[in-house]
Short mmCIF file of C-alpha atoms and ligand atoms in Angstrom, two decimals:
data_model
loop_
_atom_site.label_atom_id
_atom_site.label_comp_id
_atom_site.label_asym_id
_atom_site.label_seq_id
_atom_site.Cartn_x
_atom_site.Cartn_y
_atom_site.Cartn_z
CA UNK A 1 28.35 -5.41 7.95
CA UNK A 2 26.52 -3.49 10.63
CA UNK A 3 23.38 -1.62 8.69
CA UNK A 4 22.00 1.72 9.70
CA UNK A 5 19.28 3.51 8.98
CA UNK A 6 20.35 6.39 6.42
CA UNK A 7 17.39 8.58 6.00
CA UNK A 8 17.01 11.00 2.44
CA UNK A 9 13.96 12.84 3.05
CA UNK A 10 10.78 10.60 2.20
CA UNK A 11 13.18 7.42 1.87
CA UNK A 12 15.55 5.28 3.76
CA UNK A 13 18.33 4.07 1.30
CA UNK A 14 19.18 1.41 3.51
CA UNK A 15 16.99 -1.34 5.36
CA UNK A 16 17.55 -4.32 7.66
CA UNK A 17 17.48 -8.00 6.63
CA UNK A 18 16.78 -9.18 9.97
CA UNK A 19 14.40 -5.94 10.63
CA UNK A 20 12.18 -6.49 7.75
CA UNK A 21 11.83 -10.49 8.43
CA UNK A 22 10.64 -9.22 12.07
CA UNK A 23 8.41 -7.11 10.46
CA UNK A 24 6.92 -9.32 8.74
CA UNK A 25 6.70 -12.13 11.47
CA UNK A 26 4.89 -9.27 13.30
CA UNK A 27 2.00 -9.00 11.07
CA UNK A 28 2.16 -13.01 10.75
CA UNK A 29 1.79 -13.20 14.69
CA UNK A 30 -1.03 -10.60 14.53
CA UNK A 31 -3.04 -12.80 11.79
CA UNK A 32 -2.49 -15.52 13.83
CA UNK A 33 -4.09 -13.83 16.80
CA UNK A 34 -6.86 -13.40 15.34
CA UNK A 35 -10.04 -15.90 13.89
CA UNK A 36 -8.72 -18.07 11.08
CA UNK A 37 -10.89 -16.50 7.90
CA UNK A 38 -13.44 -18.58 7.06
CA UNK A 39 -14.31 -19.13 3.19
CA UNK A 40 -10.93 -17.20 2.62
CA UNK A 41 -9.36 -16.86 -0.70
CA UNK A 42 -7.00 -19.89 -1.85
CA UNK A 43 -5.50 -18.66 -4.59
CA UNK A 44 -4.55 -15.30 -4.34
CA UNK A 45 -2.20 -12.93 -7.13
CA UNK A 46 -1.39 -9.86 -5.20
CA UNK A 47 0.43 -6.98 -7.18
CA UNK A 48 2.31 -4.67 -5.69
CA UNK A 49 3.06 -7.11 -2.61
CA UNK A 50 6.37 -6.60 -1.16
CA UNK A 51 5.62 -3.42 1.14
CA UNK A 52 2.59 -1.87 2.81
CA UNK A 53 -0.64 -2.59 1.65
CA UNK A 54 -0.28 -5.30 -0.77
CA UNK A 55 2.38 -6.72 1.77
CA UNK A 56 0.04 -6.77 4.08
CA UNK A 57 -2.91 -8.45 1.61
CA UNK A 58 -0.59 -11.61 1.01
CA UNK A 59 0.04 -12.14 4.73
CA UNK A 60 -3.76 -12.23 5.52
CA UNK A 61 -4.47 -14.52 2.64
CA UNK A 62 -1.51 -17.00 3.35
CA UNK A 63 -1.12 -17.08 6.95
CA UNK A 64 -5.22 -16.24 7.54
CA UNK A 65 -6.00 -18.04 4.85
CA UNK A 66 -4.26 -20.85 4.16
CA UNK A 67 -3.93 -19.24 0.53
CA UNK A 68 -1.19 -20.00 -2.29
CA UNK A 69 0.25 -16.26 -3.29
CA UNK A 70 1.92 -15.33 -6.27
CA UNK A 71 3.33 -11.57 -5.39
CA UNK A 72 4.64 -9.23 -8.08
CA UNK A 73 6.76 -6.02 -7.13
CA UNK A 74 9.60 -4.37 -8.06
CA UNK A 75 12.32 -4.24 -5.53
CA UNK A 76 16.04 -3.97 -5.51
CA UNK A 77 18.18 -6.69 -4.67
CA UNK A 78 21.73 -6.63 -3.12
CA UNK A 79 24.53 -5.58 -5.64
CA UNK A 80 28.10 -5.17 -4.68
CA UNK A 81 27.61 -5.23 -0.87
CA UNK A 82 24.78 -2.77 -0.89
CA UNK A 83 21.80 -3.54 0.96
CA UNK A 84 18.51 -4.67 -1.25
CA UNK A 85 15.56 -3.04 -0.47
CA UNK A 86 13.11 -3.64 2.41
CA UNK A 87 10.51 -4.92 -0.32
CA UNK A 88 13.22 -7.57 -1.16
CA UNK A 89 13.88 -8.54 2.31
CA UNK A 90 10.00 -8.79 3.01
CA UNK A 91 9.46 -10.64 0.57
CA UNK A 92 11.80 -13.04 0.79
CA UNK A 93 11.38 -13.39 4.68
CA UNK A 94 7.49 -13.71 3.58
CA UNK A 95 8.61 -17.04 0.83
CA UNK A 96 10.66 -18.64 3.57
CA UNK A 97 8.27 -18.74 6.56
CA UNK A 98 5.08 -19.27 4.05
CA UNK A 99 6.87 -22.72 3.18
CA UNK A 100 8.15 -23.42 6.47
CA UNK A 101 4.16 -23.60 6.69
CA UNK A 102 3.73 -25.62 3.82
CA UNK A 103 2.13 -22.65 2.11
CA UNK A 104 2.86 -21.94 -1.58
CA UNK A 105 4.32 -18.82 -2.44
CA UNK A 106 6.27 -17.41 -5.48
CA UNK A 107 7.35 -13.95 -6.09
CA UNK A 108 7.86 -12.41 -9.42
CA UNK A 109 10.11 -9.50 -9.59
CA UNK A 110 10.07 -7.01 -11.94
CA UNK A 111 7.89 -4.12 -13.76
CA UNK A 112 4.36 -5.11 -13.19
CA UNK A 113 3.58 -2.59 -16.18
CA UNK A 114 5.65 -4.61 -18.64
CA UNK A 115 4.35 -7.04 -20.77
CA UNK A 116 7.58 -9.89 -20.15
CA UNK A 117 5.86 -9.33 -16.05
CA UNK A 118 2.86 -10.06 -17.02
CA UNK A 119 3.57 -13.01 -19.34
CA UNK A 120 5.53 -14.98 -16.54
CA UNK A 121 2.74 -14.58 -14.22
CA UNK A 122 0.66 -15.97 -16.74
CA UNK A 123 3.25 -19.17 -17.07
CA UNK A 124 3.71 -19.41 -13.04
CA UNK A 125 -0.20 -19.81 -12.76
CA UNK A 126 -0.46 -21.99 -15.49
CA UNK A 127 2.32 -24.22 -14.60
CA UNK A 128 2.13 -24.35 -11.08
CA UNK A 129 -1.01 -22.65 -8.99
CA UNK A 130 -4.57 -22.75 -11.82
CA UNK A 131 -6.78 -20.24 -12.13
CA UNK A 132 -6.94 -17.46 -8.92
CA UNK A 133 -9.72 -16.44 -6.68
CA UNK A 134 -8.48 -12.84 -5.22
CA UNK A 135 -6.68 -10.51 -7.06
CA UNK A 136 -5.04 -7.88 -5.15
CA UNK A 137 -3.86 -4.48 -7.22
CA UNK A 138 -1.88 -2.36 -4.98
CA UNK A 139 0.73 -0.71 -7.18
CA UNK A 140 2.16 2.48 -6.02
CA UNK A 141 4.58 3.56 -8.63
CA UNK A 142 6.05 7.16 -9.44
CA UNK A 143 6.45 6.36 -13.51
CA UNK A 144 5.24 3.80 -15.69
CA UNK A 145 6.51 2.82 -19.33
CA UNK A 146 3.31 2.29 -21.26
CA UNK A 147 3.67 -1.17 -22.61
CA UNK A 148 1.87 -0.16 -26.27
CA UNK A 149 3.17 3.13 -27.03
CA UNK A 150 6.83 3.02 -25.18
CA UNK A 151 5.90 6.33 -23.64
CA UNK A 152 7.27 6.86 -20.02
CA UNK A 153 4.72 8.51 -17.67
CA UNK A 154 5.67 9.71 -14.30
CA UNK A 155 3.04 10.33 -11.85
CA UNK A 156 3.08 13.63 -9.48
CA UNK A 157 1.52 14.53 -6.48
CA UNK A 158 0.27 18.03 -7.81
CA UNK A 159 -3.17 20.53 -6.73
CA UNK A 160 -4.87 21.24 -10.02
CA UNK A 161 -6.91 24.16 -10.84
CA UNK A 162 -4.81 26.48 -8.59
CA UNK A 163 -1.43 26.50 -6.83
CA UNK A 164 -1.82 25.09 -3.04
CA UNK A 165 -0.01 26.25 0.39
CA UNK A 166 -0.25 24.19 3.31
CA UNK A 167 1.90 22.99 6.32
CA UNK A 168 3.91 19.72 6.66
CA UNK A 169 6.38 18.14 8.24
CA UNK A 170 10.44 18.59 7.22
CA UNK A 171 11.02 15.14 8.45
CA UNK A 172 14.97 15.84 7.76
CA UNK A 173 15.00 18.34 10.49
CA UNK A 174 11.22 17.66 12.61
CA UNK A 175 10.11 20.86 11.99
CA UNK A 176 7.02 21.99 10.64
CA UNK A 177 7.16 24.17 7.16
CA UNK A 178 4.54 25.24 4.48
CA UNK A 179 4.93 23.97 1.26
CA UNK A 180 4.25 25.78 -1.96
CA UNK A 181 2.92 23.86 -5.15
CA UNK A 182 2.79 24.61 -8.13
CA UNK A 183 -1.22 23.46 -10.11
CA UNK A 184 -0.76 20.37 -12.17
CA UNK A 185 -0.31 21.35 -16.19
CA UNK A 186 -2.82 18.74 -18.38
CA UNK A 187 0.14 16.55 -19.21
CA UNK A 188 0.76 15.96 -15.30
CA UNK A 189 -2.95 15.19 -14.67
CA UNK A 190 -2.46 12.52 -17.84
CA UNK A 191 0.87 10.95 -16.94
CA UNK A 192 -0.51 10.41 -13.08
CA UNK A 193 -3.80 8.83 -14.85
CA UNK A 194 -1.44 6.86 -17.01
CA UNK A 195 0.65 5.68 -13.81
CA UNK A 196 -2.47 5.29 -11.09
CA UNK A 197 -5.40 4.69 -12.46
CA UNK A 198 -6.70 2.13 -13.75
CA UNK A 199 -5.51 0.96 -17.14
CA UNK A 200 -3.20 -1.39 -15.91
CA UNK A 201 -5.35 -3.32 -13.54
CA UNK A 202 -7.60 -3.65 -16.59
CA UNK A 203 -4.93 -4.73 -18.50
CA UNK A 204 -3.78 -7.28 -15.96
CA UNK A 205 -7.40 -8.59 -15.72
CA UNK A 206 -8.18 -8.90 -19.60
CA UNK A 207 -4.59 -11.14 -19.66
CA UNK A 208 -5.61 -13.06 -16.92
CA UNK A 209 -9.68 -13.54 -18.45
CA UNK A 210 -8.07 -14.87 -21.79
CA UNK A 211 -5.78 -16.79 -20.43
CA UNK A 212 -8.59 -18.97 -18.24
CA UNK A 213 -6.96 -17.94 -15.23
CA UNK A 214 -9.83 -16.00 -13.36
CA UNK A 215 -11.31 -18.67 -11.19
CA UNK A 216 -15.98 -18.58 -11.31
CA UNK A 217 -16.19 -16.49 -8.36
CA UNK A 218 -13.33 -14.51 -8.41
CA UNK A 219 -12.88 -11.10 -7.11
CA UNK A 220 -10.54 -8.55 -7.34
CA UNK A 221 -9.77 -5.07 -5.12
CA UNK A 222 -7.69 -2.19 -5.81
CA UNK A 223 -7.16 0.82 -3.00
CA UNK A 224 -8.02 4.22 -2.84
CA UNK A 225 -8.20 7.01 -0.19
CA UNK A 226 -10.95 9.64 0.79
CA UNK A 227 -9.57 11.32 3.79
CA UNK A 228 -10.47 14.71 5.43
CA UNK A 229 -10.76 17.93 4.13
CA UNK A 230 -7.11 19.18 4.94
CA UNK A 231 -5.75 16.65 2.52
CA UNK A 232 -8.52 17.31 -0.25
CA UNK A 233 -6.35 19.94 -2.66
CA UNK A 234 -3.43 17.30 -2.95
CA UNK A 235 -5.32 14.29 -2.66
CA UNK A 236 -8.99 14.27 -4.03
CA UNK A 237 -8.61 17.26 -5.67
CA UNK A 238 -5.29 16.78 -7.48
CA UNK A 239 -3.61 14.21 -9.50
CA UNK A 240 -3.56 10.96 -7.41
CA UNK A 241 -7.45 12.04 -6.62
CA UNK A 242 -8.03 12.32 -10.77
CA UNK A 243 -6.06 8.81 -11.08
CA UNK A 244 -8.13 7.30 -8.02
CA UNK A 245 -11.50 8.45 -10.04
CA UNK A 246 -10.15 6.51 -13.42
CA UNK A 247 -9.42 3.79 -11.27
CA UNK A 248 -13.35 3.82 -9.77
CA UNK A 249 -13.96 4.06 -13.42
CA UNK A 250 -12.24 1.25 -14.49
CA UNK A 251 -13.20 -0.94 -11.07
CA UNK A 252 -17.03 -0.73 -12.81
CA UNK A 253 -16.16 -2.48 -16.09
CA UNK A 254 -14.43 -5.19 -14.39
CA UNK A 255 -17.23 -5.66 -12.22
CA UNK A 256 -19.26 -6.11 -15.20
CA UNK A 257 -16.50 -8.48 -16.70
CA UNK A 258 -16.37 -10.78 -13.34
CA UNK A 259 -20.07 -10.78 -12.50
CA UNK A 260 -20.71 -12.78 -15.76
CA UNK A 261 -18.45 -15.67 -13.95
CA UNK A 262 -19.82 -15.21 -10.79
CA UNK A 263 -17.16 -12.69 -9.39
CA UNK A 264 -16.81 -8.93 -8.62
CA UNK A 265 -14.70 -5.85 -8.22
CA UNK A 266 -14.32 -3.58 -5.75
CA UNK A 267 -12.38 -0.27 -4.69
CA UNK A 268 -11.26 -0.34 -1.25
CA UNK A 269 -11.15 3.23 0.48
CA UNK A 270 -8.30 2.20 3.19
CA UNK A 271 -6.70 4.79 6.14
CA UNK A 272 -3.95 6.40 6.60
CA UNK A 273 -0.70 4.60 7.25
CA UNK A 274 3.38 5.03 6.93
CA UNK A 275 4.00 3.18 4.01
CA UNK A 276 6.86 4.17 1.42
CA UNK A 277 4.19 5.87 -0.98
CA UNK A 278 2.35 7.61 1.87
CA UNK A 279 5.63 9.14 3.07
CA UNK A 280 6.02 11.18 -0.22
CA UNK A 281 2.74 12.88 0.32
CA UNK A 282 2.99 16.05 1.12
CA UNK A 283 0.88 17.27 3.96
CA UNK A 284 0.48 13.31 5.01
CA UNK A 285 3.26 13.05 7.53
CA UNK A 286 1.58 15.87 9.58
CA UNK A 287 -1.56 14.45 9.14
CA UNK A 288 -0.82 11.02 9.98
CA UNK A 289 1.21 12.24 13.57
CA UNK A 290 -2.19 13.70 14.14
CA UNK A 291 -4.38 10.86 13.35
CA UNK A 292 -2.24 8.50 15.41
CA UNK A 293 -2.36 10.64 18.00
CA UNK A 294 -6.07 10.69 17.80
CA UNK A 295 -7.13 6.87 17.45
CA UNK A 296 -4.38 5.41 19.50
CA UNK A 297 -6.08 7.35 22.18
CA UNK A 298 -9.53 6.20 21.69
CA UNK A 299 -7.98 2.28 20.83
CA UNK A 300 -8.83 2.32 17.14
CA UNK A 301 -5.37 2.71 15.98
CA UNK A 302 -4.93 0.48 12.98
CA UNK A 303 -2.04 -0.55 10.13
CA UNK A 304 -2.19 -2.07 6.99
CA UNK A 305 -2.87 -5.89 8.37
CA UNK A 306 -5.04 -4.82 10.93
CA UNK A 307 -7.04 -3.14 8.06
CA UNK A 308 -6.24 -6.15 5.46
CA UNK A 309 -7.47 -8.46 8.12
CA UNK A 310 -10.46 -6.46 8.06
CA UNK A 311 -11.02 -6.00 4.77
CA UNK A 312 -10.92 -9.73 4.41
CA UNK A 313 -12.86 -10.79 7.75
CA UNK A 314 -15.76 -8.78 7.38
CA UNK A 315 -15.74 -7.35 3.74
CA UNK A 316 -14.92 -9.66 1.20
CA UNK A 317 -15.18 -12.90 3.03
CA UNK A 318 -17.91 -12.66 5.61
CA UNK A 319 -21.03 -14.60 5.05
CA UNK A 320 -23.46 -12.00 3.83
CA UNK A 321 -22.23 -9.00 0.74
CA UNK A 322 -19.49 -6.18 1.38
CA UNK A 323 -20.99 -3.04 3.14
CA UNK A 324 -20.55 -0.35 0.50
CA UNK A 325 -21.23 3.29 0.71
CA UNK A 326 -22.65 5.30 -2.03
CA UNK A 327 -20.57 5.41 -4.69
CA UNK A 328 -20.22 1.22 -4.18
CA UNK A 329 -16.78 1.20 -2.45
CA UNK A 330 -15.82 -0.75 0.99
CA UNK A 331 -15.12 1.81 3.79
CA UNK A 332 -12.38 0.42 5.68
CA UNK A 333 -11.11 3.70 6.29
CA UNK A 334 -14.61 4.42 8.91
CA UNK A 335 -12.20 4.57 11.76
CA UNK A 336 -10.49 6.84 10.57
CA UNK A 337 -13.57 9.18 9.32
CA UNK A 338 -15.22 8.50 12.57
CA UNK A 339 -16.98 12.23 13.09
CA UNK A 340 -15.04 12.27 16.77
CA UNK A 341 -11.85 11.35 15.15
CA UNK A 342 -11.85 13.73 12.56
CA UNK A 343 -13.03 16.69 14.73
CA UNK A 344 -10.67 15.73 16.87
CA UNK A 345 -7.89 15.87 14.33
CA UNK A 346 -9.00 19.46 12.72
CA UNK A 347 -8.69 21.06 15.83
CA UNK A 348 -5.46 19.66 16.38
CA UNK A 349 -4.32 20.48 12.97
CA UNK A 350 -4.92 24.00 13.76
CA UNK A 351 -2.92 24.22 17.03
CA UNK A 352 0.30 22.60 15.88
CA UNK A 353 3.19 24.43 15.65
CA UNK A 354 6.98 23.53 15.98
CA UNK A 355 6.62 24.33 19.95
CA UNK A 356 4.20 21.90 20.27
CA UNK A 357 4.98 19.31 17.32
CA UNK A 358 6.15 16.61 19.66
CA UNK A 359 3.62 17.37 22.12
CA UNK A 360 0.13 17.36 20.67
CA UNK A 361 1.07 15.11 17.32
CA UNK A 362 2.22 11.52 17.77
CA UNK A 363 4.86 12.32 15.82
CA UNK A 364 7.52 10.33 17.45
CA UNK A 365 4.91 7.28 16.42
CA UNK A 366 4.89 8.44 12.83
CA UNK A 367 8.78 8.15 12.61
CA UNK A 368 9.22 5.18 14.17
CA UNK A 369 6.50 3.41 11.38
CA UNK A 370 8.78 5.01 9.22
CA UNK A 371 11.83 3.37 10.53
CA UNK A 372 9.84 -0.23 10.60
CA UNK A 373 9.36 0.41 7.09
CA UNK A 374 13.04 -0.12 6.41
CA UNK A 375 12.86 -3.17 9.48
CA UNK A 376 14.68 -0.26 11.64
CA UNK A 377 14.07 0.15 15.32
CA UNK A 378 12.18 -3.00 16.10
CA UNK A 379 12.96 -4.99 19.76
CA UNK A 380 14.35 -8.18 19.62
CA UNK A 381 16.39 -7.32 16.40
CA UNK A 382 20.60 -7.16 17.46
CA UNK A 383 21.18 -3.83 15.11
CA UNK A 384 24.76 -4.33 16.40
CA UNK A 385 25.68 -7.21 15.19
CA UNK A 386 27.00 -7.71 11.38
CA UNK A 387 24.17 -8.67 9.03
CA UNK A 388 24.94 -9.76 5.39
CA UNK A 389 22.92 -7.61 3.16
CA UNK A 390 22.89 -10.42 0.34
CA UNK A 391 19.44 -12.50 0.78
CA UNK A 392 18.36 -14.63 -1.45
CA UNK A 393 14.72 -16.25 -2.73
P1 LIG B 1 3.89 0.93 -1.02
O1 LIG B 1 4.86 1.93 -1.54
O2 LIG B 1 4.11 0.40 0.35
O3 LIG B 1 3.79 -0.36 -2.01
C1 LIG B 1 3.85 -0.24 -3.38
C2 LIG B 1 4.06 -1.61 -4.00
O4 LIG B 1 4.07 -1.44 -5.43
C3 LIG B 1 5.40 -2.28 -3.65
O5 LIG B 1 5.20 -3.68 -3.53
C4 LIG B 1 6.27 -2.01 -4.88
O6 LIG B 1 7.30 -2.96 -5.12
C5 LIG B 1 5.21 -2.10 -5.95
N1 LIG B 1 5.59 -1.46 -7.22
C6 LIG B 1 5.82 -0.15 -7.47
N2 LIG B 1 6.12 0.02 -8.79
C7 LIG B 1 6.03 -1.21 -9.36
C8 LIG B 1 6.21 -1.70 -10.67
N3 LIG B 1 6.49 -0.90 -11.69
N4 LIG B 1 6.09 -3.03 -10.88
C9 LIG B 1 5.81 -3.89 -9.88
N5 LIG B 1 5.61 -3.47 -8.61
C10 LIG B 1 5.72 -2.15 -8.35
O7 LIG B 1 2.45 1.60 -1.19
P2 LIG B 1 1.07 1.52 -0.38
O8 LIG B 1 0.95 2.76 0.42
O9 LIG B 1 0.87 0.21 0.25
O10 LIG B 1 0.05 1.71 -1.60
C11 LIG B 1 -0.65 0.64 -2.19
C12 LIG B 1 -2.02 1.13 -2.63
O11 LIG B 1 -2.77 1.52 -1.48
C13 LIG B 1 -1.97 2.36 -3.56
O12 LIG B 1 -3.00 2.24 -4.51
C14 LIG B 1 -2.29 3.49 -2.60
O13 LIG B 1 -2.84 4.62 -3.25
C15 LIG B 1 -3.31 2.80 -1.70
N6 LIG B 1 -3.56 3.47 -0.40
C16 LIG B 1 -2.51 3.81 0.42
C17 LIG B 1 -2.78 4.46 1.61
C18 LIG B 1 -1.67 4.86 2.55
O14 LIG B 1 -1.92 5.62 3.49
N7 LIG B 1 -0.46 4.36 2.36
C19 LIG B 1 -4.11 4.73 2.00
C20 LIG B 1 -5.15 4.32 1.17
C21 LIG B 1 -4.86 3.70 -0.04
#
């Protein structure tokens, strides 16, 4: 069938086979372009792998790396002629060329919350890969079933404290509009805790610890974001900003845990970037066609592997300790918080208006990222030409 993009708001409901393998050779080209990591990890688990971040996190340890990955995500394959999901297609476009390189990779698909999820990981490392070096947590999930008390938890993207106003972008129609919400009640703050912050990475570590999978040495990273002001009332301030804290919280005890082997934990504070969970953001779209307006400018525009490749080549595995800031987390967002960046971007945010959207905002950048997500609008790729949706592992 010939696939096109059908957009629904923050989502795409279809995606590209083809698309999403070029995607992915993309980022595998740009690791390649760049220094081999030295000291990398070797045996990397990255959760939450199939898209974006954690997508990005297996492609610099395999192809930079020379690591075995195990990737866990949920994705959607294709039923009844319907196309899977992009995560699907990356991921199995990432399996096939990692072996073509004589790279082991295996992904596990399914609810990372779950206890049956976490118990074949357990088997796959036992069986086949031994204890890991780098463990990657980059979940972005809107509800999680708790796996002890069967309660279902669905994480929103609320102000707390008081109601918030601010503009964004209609992507539907390109327009800009405000957008009214609501503060978060105390169950809201608690369910988005309960989704992202930290008690599943915890959870995930503790399995892997008893199990005598946790290689001496090993170190694991979950993400976070800072950002500017603008964003603060949705972001730091709000729900995902109270789950982010819980999951600084949690990053400190297993520190603690690791250190006694050796190892260590860290929060990354990444940029800004189109990825599915970014999209969903209010405010973000608006603030991202700024930003990449901004830094592609001065030549400091970055995506998730140029910031994974980053993270890896001169945080985790350079030759002296991670940089940290205050609070003890790695700053690979200081592009992006650059003082000229971000002045930059405030007095941009206070021009735009629908006159001048297209003008003054990169947002014609910002949808085409979105597209890519969904392997849409990417050269070399024959959109019109029939593509079987069904891929298999
Ligand atoms: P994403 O939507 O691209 O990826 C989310 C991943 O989680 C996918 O692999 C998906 O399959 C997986 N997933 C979701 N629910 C799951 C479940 N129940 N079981 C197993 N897998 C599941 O998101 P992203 O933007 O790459 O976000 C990853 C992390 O990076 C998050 O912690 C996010 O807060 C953080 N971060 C994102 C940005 C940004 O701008 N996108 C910036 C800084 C930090």
């Amino acid at each position: 069938m010939i696939i096109k993009p059908k957009v629904r708001g923050f989502i795409c409901i279809t995606a590209h086979p083809k698309g999403c393998a070029a995607n992915v050779q993309e980022q595998i080209d740009f690791i390649r372009s760049r220094a081999p990591l030295r000291n990398g990890p070797r045996k990397v688990l990255v959760i939450g792998a199939s898209t974006g971040y954690g997508l990005a996190a297996r492609i610099a340890a395999g192809f930079g790396g020379k690591a075995a990955t195990v990737g866990v995500f949920f994705e959607r394959p294709s039923t009844n002629g319907r196309c899977a999901s992009a995560g699907w297609y990356n991921s199995a476009a990432f399996e096939r060329k990692a072996r073509r390189e004589g790279l082991y990779a295996k992904s596990i698909n399914g609810d990372a919350f779950s206890k049956p999820v976490k118990d074949r990981v357990i088997r796959v490392l036992k069986d086949e890969v031994g204890p890991v070096d780098l463990v990657i947590y980059s979940l972005a999930a809107p509800r999680r079933e708790h796996p002890e008390t069967g309660v279902l938890h669905k994480s929103v993207l609320k102000p707390i404290g008081e109601s918030f106003s601010g503009p964004t972008i209609d992507t539907d129609r390109g327009i800009i509009k405000e957008i009214h919400l609501p503060p978060a009640s105390k169950r809201d703050i608690g369910d988005t805790v309960a989704v992202m912050g930290g008690e599943d990475w915890e959870m995930w570590m503790n399995r892997l610890g008893e199990a005598g999978l946790l290689e001496e040495g090993c170190r694991s990273v979950a993400f976070s974001y800072v950002g500017p002001e603008q964003t603060w009332p949705i972001y730091k301030w709000g729900t995902i900003g109270r789950a982010k804290h819980d999951l600084a919280k949690v990053c400190q005890r297993i520190d603690a845990s690791l250190r006694s082997n050796g190892g260590m934990a860290f929060i990354s504070v990444n940029k800004a970037v189109v990825t599915q969970a970014s999209a969903a953001i209010p405010i973000v779209p608006l603030y991202i066609s700024i930003l990449f307006r901004v830094m592609k400018e001065r030549g400091l525009h970055e995506g998730c592997i140029e910031q994974l490749y980053r993270l890896y080549a001169t945080q985790l595995y350079n030759d002296s300790s991670a940089n940290l800031d205050e609070a003890g987390r790695i700053r690979i967002d200081d592009w992006e918080m650059k003082p000229e960046v971000q002045n930059a971007v405030a007095k941009l945010w206070k021009q735009a208006t629908n006159e001048n959207l297209k003008e003054i905002t990169d947002y014609a950048g910002y949808k085409k990222e979105f597209l890519k997500l969904f392997g849409f609008g990417i050269p070399g790729v024959d959109y019109g030409a029939p593509c079987d949706p069904e891929v298999v592992f």
